[in-house]
């Protein structure tokens, strides 16, 4: 008959084919309650208080327990259909509000052992043992010897976690702000790695004081989750921090039973494995109860690892936290700053020589701007206005190439400082080349080693980077340095290398329109400001008044003419003959000639065609000179010996007479 417990015992079966039968024994004495399971299945049975039970199956005896269970406990047995009574396997799950139990039973033809771990999962195994038999109720079995077993219990403790200090953790708004802005200071530096923020202190403290200091930043003392994190720390240390020595972590093995089970106090986890320890560590776990982390500026992984140390030792420390990675503030949007007024109708930059020295090499075309000084942002914007970007010297090869260009090119040989695009604005010590985002690490050999080593962000106000040049030898005569972004310096712009041009750049956007009164003067060949002549199959106008180059250009347009271009030596000779025979002027006249155009400072041509000057023209002695400031071509005529009439480079802002001709 079914078991009827005074406490409404619960009996569950996961197998519909399973049946349970038995009888309640007398409560007096030690007679067990007989429970019979007729098929292989998992069953759960909750005994009454102090109830003694005996469990058998229809195939073989499994277990008879003479022990008391509390009402909050249940035993789940999975029986196996085994022929005979020698070996029977079962798995048991014990649900209890008490500590995990270890149960050992000894019985008839078998010995059964059950062990419960901290997760309440028990495994029962039956092995052959000495015969001790006793009577037991059976069902469905004609003559099965019953085994009576006695159960005993004992408590197994979980592995304890080390003691951690109860430190006062109070954030300081100013230091939290430094963390959020990644603003390194005299207290320490922030670094990015492993998708975390790391703060490496500059001051040494005891371990508990280091924990308190990390709290002030809203961070926690370092816990190393894996060997992968050590590899990540190695990467940013080699790239930027370049630190060597011992640094406090949150690791501890404090406690009576935890010398060999250290853990991380900030994450409440045990050390991941022995792989995080430095070679030969830990070596004094009974007296050195706190854990430091050793770093090295070398690339050898074995130079990194954990040490056990006395908690009162003074070490620098590493804090960590999940702070969003800061981004360097760059002006950005360079293409949108293009100033179209600087270009002619052919999209050529005009008045290029007024900006500085142009050079093509190292895969780029560079402008060394030495005529206009700006702060860092102004320099960036000015480069963008010309369709260029401020220089990004992303590789050692480009740095050396630029240095060699400055050293060897006659047009350069600078001894001075030039802004570059490298910045750490709003992200201290995380320098990057603006527009590309490529990092410029603090241990880069291109930084100036002077003044204690650069970059040093002196006063927390040096967020921008200049390049120093002088035509000497590396590294002392060429280096990078961080500086105040507001300082006025020259700068270097760059763009992809352009091919050598075969034409000069002409300013075709100057005001040029015909004036009716001037057109009438052309028709009548009369003017109060000059004389008209027909020669060389053309009409020429020789002015008597003086104007700048641009004004002369516009004045010729009023007549429907243009500044004279001597595109052939024959025309040049014809005009000299005309002057010598008729006007006999000894004066300087503007022509349309110019050396405008990127990389064209040593080439001259005529506008508006852009055609280059033929060889054979007579230059005045020493001309052309001052090619970066004298960019317009003038003709100096002589009376008598017209072989003394020659051309010369001239500052376009000067006022001269001019010659116009029909197009």
Short mmCIF file of C-alpha atoms in Angstrom, two decimals, residues 39 72 99 152 226 260 311 315 321 340 359 372 502 537 543 545 588 631 657:
data_model
loop_
_atom_site.label_atom_id
_atom_site.label_comp_id
_atom_site.label_asym_id
_atom_site.label_seq_id
_atom_site.Cartn_x
_atom_site.Cartn_y
_atom_site.Cartn_z
CA UNK A 39 11.23 0.20 -11.84
CA UNK A 72 13.27 20.35 4.75
CA UNK A 99 25.62 22.52 5.04
CA UNK A 152 26.63 9.08 9.09
CA UNK A 226 43.61 36.89 -16.79
CA UNK A 260 47.42 29.68 -0.51
CA UNK A 311 51.17 45.40 2.93
CA UNK A 315 54.85 51.33 -3.74
CA UNK A 321 37.93 51.57 -14.18
CA UNK A 340 37.64 79.00 -53.08
CA UNK A 359 58.82 71.11 -51.88
CA UNK A 372 52.47 83.69 -41.75
CA UNK A 502 54.35 72.69 -67.36
CA UNK A 537 50.94 92.86 -86.46
CA UNK A 543 51.38 103.66 -70.38
CA UNK A 545 51.22 106.34 -65.53
CA UNK A 588 60.28 99.70 -66.32
CA UNK A 631 56.83 87.03 -58.54
CA UNK A 657 54.40 101.59 -66.10
#
